[in-house]
Amino acid sequence: MDAADFRKRLRAWFRRHGRDLPWRRTRDPYAVLVSEMMLQQTTVAAVIPYYERWMKRFASVRELAAADESEVLALWQGLGYYRRARNLHAAAKKIAGELEGKFPHDYEGLRALPGIGDYTAQAVRAFAFDEPVPVLDANVIRVVARLHDIRTPVDIAKGLAKVRTKLEELLPSGGGHEFISAIMELGALVCRAGRPDCLLCPVKSFCAAKHPEKLPVKAPKAPVKERSEHAAWISDGKTILLQQSTARRWVGLWRLPPLAAEPVGGASAELTYSIVRERVTLRIHRTAKRALMASAEPRKAFSLGELERIAIPSPHRRAISKMIQEVFDRG
Ligand code: SF4
């Protein structure tokens, strides 16, 4: 493949068709890091309003470092995977404190920040510092696997290494920001998961994929497990009792108090949500405070107005909305 010709065509297409996304207008490494942390497991459309709100409130590393965790989590709520918000906060504290405000430029320095893996470190190098480095997100992996008809599963080390090598052969000697943005955008808009738009593809003449819709290949996954959780609804009509989690999954967040087992009488509301390889049915039961398990976790009754300002995991926020709606419908 003539890499220079490939880059030329990709660049020309990107300059015409690339979307104007808010984080593409900046080279501020902090802003790039915020966008990259938010974009993990979340769509571009969902992230835009969160990113804009966040950058308005925490415009710099120092502002984020000085914030209370409760405010950080409250601003993040709805995006899920709160560990990303905690890591971002911890990274800002480290940069503002130990690193005296100096944002790391090199791979090792970035990887030493809390919660920054290979992907995020490389993304910051490309998007903030314009370095031509391999940034392997799902879009890039799919495009490269198809261009080179790579049939090894890309979620095992051997397949990912093949993709990385092929991507490195395509990298320019400078201008990582535009090249990586362009190849990601090709994956998002044209070389999409499932059915790619090959007829519209600017690099079709370079593509070796015979059955692109079957690529990239993934290793077989373990089956999804079904599980139930039960939580208590204790409300006097003006306030709702919540319990602050100290468990790893939702640490610091306020959720409906958990119940050890399903009480008799059936649930008042029910919803499902997914976490890694699990599908959880959350059932909400009207009950009295004395039915709660003994717990060292703090409990507090919040007014409806206060609920907007505290961080609540999204399945529990949905459950609370359902219960409030049910009260309205009944009466
Ligand atoms: S020709 Fe099709 S499969 Fe190949 S890179 Fe373009 S969109 Fe993807």
Short mmCIF file of C-alpha atoms and ligand atoms in Angstrom, two decimals:
data_model
loop_
_atom_site.label_atom_id
_atom_site.label_comp_id
_atom_site.label_asym_id
_atom_site.label_seq_id
_atom_site.Cartn_x
_atom_site.Cartn_y
_atom_site.Cartn_z
CA MET A 1 0.00 0.00 0.00
CA ASP A 2 1.26 3.49 -0.84
CA ALA A 3 0.88 5.02 2.63
CA ALA A 4 1.42 8.61 1.44
CA ASP A 5 -1.32 8.28 -1.18
CA PHE A 6 -3.61 6.66 1.40
CA ARG A 7 -3.07 9.55 3.81
CA LYS A 8 -3.65 12.13 1.07
CA ARG A 9 -7.03 10.68 0.14
CA LEU A 10 -8.09 10.17 3.72
CA ARG A 11 -7.09 13.74 4.62
CA ALA A 12 -8.99 15.24 1.65
CA TRP A 13 -12.12 13.32 2.66
CA PHE A 14 -11.78 14.29 6.32
CA ARG A 15 -11.38 17.99 5.54
CA ARG A 16 -14.69 17.87 3.66
CA HIS A 17 -16.70 15.47 5.76
CA GLY A 18 -15.20 15.41 9.27
CA ARG A 19 -17.57 16.57 12.02
CA ASP A 20 -16.88 19.73 13.97
CA LEU A 21 -16.75 18.20 17.47
CA PRO A 22 -16.02 20.49 20.44
CA TRP A 23 -12.89 18.57 21.54
CA ARG A 24 -11.47 18.74 18.01
CA ARG A 25 -11.22 22.54 18.35
CA THR A 26 -8.73 22.39 21.20
CA ARG A 27 -5.17 21.21 21.81
CA ASP A 28 -5.41 21.72 25.55
CA PRO A 29 -4.27 18.34 27.00
CA TYR A 30 -6.66 18.68 29.94
CA ALA A 31 -9.65 19.21 27.61
CA VAL A 32 -8.49 16.29 25.44
CA LEU A 33 -8.20 14.07 28.53
CA VAL A 34 -11.71 15.04 29.69
CA SER A 35 -13.18 14.21 26.27
CA GLU A 36 -11.31 10.91 26.03
CA MET A 37 -12.39 9.79 29.51
CA MET A 38 -16.01 10.67 28.70
CA LEU A 39 -15.95 8.97 25.30
CA GLN A 40 -14.95 5.60 26.77
CA GLN A 41 -18.03 3.35 26.42
CA THR A 42 -20.21 6.38 25.58
CA THR A 43 -21.36 7.78 22.22
CA VAL A 44 -20.25 11.11 20.79
CA ALA A 45 -23.82 12.47 20.80
CA ALA A 46 -24.27 11.60 24.48
CA VAL A 47 -20.91 13.08 25.48
CA ILE A 48 -21.20 16.55 23.82
CA PRO A 49 -23.53 18.19 26.41
CA TYR A 50 -21.61 16.63 29.29
CA TYR A 51 -18.28 17.80 27.90
CA GLU A 52 -19.56 21.35 27.40
CA ARG A 53 -21.04 21.54 30.90
CA TRP A 54 -17.88 20.10 32.42
CA MET A 55 -15.52 22.48 30.65
CA LYS A 56 -17.69 25.43 31.69
CA ARG A 57 -17.54 24.41 35.35
CA PHE A 58 -13.98 22.98 35.46
CA ALA A 59 -12.15 24.93 32.76
CA SER A 60 -8.68 23.87 33.94
CA VAL A 61 -6.83 21.11 35.76
CA ARG A 62 -6.52 23.35 38.82
CA GLU A 63 -10.26 24.02 38.98
CA LEU A 64 -11.03 20.31 38.79
CA ALA A 65 -8.32 19.47 41.34
CA ALA A 66 -9.84 21.94 43.83
CA ALA A 67 -13.40 20.61 43.47
CA ASP A 68 -15.26 18.40 45.95
CA GLU A 69 -15.74 14.81 44.85
CA SER A 70 -19.51 15.12 45.37
CA GLU A 71 -19.68 17.94 42.80
CA VAL A 72 -17.48 16.01 40.34
CA LEU A 73 -19.71 12.94 40.60
CA ALA A 74 -22.90 14.99 40.34
CA LEU A 75 -21.69 16.60 37.09
CA TRP A 76 -20.79 13.16 35.73
CA GLN A 77 -24.08 11.50 36.55
CA GLY A 78 -25.87 10.00 33.59
CA LEU A 79 -22.59 9.04 31.90
CA GLY A 80 -22.19 5.97 34.16
CA TYR A 81 -18.92 4.18 34.93
CA TYR A 82 -18.15 6.65 37.71
CA ARG A 83 -14.66 5.30 38.12
CA ARG A 84 -13.74 7.41 35.07
CA ALA A 85 -14.82 10.60 36.91
CA ARG A 86 -12.87 9.60 40.03
CA ASN A 87 -9.78 8.84 37.96
CA LEU A 88 -10.06 12.15 36.13
CA HIS A 89 -10.34 13.95 39.46
CA ALA A 90 -7.36 12.04 40.89
CA ALA A 91 -5.31 12.75 37.73
CA ALA A 92 -6.10 16.48 38.02
CA LYS A 93 -5.03 16.45 41.69
CA LYS A 94 -1.77 14.74 40.79
CA ILE A 95 -1.00 17.21 37.98
CA ALA A 96 -1.95 20.27 40.05
CA GLY A 97 -0.09 19.02 43.14
CA GLU A 98 2.82 16.64 42.66
CA LEU A 99 3.52 17.74 39.06
CA GLU A 100 3.11 21.46 39.89
CA GLY A 101 0.62 22.06 37.10
CA LYS A 102 2.79 20.54 34.35
CA PHE A 103 0.79 18.17 32.18
CA PRO A 104 2.93 15.14 31.22
CA HIS A 105 3.85 15.01 27.51
CA ASP A 106 5.45 11.59 27.24
CA TYR A 107 3.85 8.15 27.23
CA GLU A 108 5.31 7.03 30.59
CA GLY A 109 4.27 10.25 32.31
CA LEU A 110 0.73 9.96 30.98
CA ARG A 111 0.47 6.27 31.90
CA ALA A 112 1.52 7.14 35.46
CA LEU A 113 -1.67 9.22 35.88
CA PRO A 114 -4.57 7.41 37.59
CA GLY A 115 -6.83 5.52 35.20
CA ILE A 116 -4.83 6.31 32.04
CA GLY A 117 -4.29 3.20 29.94
CA ASP A 118 -2.48 2.74 26.64
CA TYR A 119 -5.38 4.05 24.57
CA THR A 120 -5.91 7.28 26.52
CA ALA A 121 -2.19 8.04 26.77
CA GLN A 122 -1.78 7.70 23.01
CA ALA A 123 -4.94 9.71 22.33
CA VAL A 124 -3.63 12.62 24.44
CA ARG A 125 -0.28 12.46 22.63
CA ALA A 126 -1.99 12.56 19.23
CA PHE A 127 -4.77 15.07 19.91
CA ALA A 128 -3.00 17.44 22.29
CA PHE A 129 0.63 17.17 21.18
CA ASP A 130 0.04 16.25 17.51
CA GLU A 131 2.29 13.18 17.73
CA PRO A 132 1.89 10.48 15.07
CA VAL A 133 1.24 7.56 17.42
CA PRO A 134 -1.04 4.50 17.15
CA VAL A 135 -4.36 5.27 18.84
CA LEU A 136 -6.34 2.05 18.88
CA ASP A 137 -9.99 2.77 19.50
CA ALA A 138 -12.82 0.58 18.17
CA ASN A 139 -13.21 2.66 14.99
CA VAL A 140 -9.52 2.60 14.13
CA ILE A 141 -9.24 -1.13 14.87
CA ARG A 142 -12.20 -1.88 12.59
CA VAL A 143 -10.87 0.24 9.70
CA VAL A 144 -7.36 -1.22 9.88
CA ALA A 145 -8.61 -4.82 10.26
CA ARG A 146 -10.73 -4.36 7.13
CA LEU A 147 -8.11 -2.52 5.08
CA HIS A 148 -5.71 -5.42 5.67
CA ASP A 149 -8.30 -8.18 5.87
CA ILE A 150 -7.04 -9.22 9.31
CA ARG A 151 -8.97 -12.32 10.39
CA THR A 152 -7.27 -12.87 13.76
CA PRO A 153 -9.58 -11.80 16.65
CA VAL A 154 -8.70 -8.20 17.48
CA ASP A 155 -9.58 -8.60 21.16
CA ILE A 156 -6.68 -10.97 21.76
CA ALA A 157 -3.07 -9.78 21.94
CA LYS A 158 -1.98 -11.36 18.64
CA GLY A 159 -4.76 -9.75 16.60
CA LEU A 160 -4.34 -6.36 18.23
CA ALA A 161 -0.58 -6.48 17.62
CA LYS A 162 -1.24 -7.07 13.89
CA VAL A 163 -3.57 -4.08 13.79
CA ARG A 164 -1.03 -1.91 15.61
CA THR A 165 1.76 -2.88 13.19
CA LYS A 166 -0.40 -2.12 10.16
CA LEU A 167 -1.53 1.19 11.64
CA GLU A 168 2.08 2.16 12.36
CA GLU A 169 2.91 1.59 8.69
CA LEU A 170 0.24 4.14 7.77
CA LEU A 171 1.22 6.85 10.27
CA PRO A 172 2.62 10.12 8.94
CA SER A 173 5.91 11.52 10.27
CA GLY A 174 4.03 14.43 11.91
CA GLY A 175 0.45 15.66 12.26
CA GLY A 176 -0.95 12.89 14.43
CA HIS A 177 -3.99 14.96 15.36
CA GLU A 178 -5.44 15.14 11.88
CA PHE A 179 -4.48 11.64 10.77
CA ILE A 180 -5.90 9.87 13.81
CA SER A 181 -9.03 12.07 13.77
CA ALA A 182 -9.52 11.21 10.09
CA ILE A 183 -9.16 7.45 10.44
CA MET A 184 -11.45 7.46 13.48
CA GLU A 185 -13.98 9.51 11.55
CA LEU A 186 -13.84 7.10 8.63
CA GLY A 187 -14.73 4.30 11.07
CA ALA A 188 -17.55 6.34 12.62
CA LEU A 189 -19.16 7.58 9.39
CA VAL A 190 -18.26 5.21 6.54
CA CYS A 191 -16.46 2.04 7.62
CA ARG A 192 -19.10 1.46 10.29
CA ALA A 193 -19.64 -1.66 12.41
CA GLY A 194 -21.85 -4.18 10.63
CA ARG A 195 -22.48 -2.80 7.15
CA PRO A 196 -19.80 -0.41 5.85
CA ASP A 197 -20.57 2.15 3.11
CA CYS A 198 -17.82 0.92 0.80
CA LEU A 199 -19.25 2.74 -2.23
CA LEU A 200 -18.66 6.07 -0.48
CA CYS A 201 -15.26 5.12 0.91
CA PRO A 202 -12.38 7.46 -0.01
CA VAL A 203 -9.79 4.69 0.49
CA LYS A 204 -11.66 1.85 -1.18
CA SER A 205 -8.83 1.26 -3.68
CA PHE A 206 -6.51 0.40 -0.75
CA CYS A 207 -8.90 -2.02 0.95
CA ALA A 208 -8.25 -5.78 0.95
CA ALA A 209 -11.42 -6.86 2.82
CA LYS A 210 -13.44 -9.52 0.99
CA HIS A 211 -16.28 -9.60 3.50
CA PRO A 212 -15.86 -6.36 5.46
CA GLU A 213 -19.19 -6.79 7.27
CA LYS A 214 -17.66 -9.85 9.01
CA LEU A 215 -14.65 -7.88 10.29
CA PRO A 216 -13.21 -7.30 12.78
CA VAL A 217 -13.35 -10.83 14.18
CA LYS A 218 -13.88 -11.06 17.96
CA ALA A 219 -13.06 -13.99 20.25
CA PRO A 220 -16.16 -15.81 21.65
CA LYS A 221 -17.46 -14.17 24.82
CA ALA A 222 -18.59 -15.86 28.04
CA PRO A 223 -22.43 -15.95 28.24
CA VAL A 224 -24.25 -13.10 30.01
CA LYS A 225 -25.47 -14.01 33.53
CA GLU A 226 -28.90 -13.00 34.85
CA ARG A 227 -29.10 -11.64 38.39
CA SER A 228 -31.66 -9.85 40.59
CA GLU A 229 -31.16 -7.01 43.06
CA HIS A 230 -33.74 -5.72 45.54
CA ALA A 231 -33.92 -2.22 46.97
CA ALA A 232 -36.20 -0.45 49.42
CA TRP A 233 -38.54 2.46 48.79
CA ILE A 234 -38.97 4.37 52.04
CA SER A 235 -40.69 7.67 51.48
CA ASP A 236 -43.04 9.92 53.42
CA GLY A 237 -44.17 11.60 50.18
CA LYS A 238 -41.77 14.54 50.62
CA THR A 239 -38.46 12.74 51.12
CA ILE A 240 -36.86 9.51 49.94
CA LEU A 241 -34.40 7.51 52.01
CA LEU A 242 -31.09 6.80 50.24
CA GLN A 243 -27.95 4.98 51.34
CA GLN A 244 -24.41 5.99 50.33
CA SER A 245 -22.49 3.10 48.80
CA THR A 246 -19.06 2.12 50.08
CA ALA A 247 -18.88 -0.84 47.66
CA ARG A 248 -16.40 -0.62 44.79
CA ARG A 249 -18.97 -0.36 42.01
CA TRP A 250 -20.79 2.78 43.18
CA VAL A 251 -18.56 4.09 45.93
CA GLY A 252 -19.71 7.52 47.17
CA LEU A 253 -23.00 7.41 45.24
CA TRP A 254 -26.42 7.53 46.87
CA ARG A 255 -28.80 4.72 45.94
CA LEU A 256 -32.01 3.19 47.25
CA PRO A 257 -31.13 1.06 50.32
CA PRO A 258 -30.36 -2.53 49.30
CA LEU A 259 -32.40 -5.45 50.62
CA ALA A 260 -30.75 -8.81 51.26
CA ALA A 261 -33.64 -10.80 49.81
CA GLU A 262 -36.95 -10.31 48.06
CA PRO A 263 -39.64 -9.39 50.59
CA VAL A 264 -43.10 -10.93 50.33
CA GLY A 265 -45.69 -8.94 48.41
CA GLY A 266 -43.98 -8.34 45.09
CA ALA A 267 -42.13 -5.35 43.67
CA SER A 268 -43.62 -1.88 43.01
CA ALA A 269 -41.22 -1.17 40.14
CA GLU A 270 -38.76 -3.16 38.12
CA LEU A 271 -36.12 -2.36 35.53
CA THR A 272 -33.07 -3.98 34.00
CA TYR A 273 -29.55 -2.75 33.41
CA SER A 274 -26.32 -4.30 32.19
CA ILE A 275 -22.88 -4.41 33.70
CA VAL A 276 -19.91 -6.40 32.45
CA ARG A 277 -21.31 -9.80 31.34
CA GLU A 278 -24.33 -9.45 33.66
CA ARG A 279 -27.92 -8.46 33.12
CA VAL A 280 -29.37 -7.24 36.38
CA THR A 281 -33.08 -6.93 37.24
CA LEU A 282 -33.52 -4.25 39.89
CA ARG A 283 -36.76 -4.61 41.88
CA ILE A 284 -38.01 -1.85 44.15
CA HIS A 285 -40.14 -2.70 47.19
CA ARG A 286 -42.18 -0.41 49.41
CA THR A 287 -41.08 -1.27 52.89
CA ALA A 288 -40.48 0.08 56.38
CA LYS A 289 -37.12 1.23 57.70
CA ARG A 290 -36.97 -1.66 60.18
CA ALA A 291 -36.83 -4.10 57.22
CA LEU A 292 -33.40 -2.77 56.22
CA MET A 293 -30.24 -4.74 56.91
CA ALA A 294 -27.84 -3.37 59.49
CA SER A 295 -25.23 -1.38 57.60
CA ALA A 296 -22.31 0.93 58.31
CA GLU A 297 -23.16 2.92 55.19
CA PRO A 298 -24.71 6.34 55.86
CA ARG A 299 -28.42 6.81 55.20
CA LYS A 300 -30.22 10.07 54.63
CA ALA A 301 -33.69 11.21 53.60
CA PHE A 302 -33.44 13.62 50.63
CA SER A 303 -36.14 15.97 49.41
CA LEU A 304 -37.13 15.71 45.73
CA GLY A 305 -35.33 19.00 45.01
CA GLU A 306 -32.09 17.71 46.52
CA LEU A 307 -32.08 14.61 44.31
CA GLU A 308 -30.98 16.71 41.33
CA ARG A 309 -27.80 17.79 43.08
CA ILE A 310 -26.49 14.47 44.35
CA ALA A 311 -24.82 11.64 42.44
CA ILE A 312 -27.13 8.66 42.04
CA PRO A 313 -26.27 5.63 39.85
CA SER A 314 -28.41 5.80 36.73
CA PRO A 315 -30.40 2.54 37.32
CA HIS A 316 -31.43 3.88 40.73
CA ARG A 317 -32.26 7.31 39.31
CA ARG A 318 -34.48 5.57 36.74
CA ALA A 319 -36.08 3.51 39.53
CA ILE A 320 -36.77 6.65 41.59
CA SER A 321 -38.40 8.33 38.54
CA LYS A 322 -40.56 5.25 38.02
CA MET A 323 -41.67 5.22 41.64
CA ILE A 324 -42.45 8.96 41.63
CA GLN A 325 -44.39 8.52 38.37
CA GLU A 326 -46.32 5.67 39.94
CA VAL A 327 -47.33 7.90 42.88
CA PHE A 328 -48.56 10.57 40.38
CA ASP A 329 -50.49 7.99 38.34
CA ARG A 330 -52.20 6.66 41.46
CA GLY A 331 -53.24 9.83 42.69
S1 SF4 B 1 -13.76 -0.10 1.42
FE1 SF4 B 1 -15.33 -0.58 2.91
S2 SF4 B 1 -14.39 -1.99 4.32
FE2 SF4 B 1 -12.75 -1.07 3.16
S3 SF4 B 1 -12.08 0.66 4.45
FE3 SF4 B 1 -13.60 1.45 3.01
S4 SF4 B 1 -15.56 1.29 4.07
FE4 SF4 B 1 -14.08 0.03 5.18
#
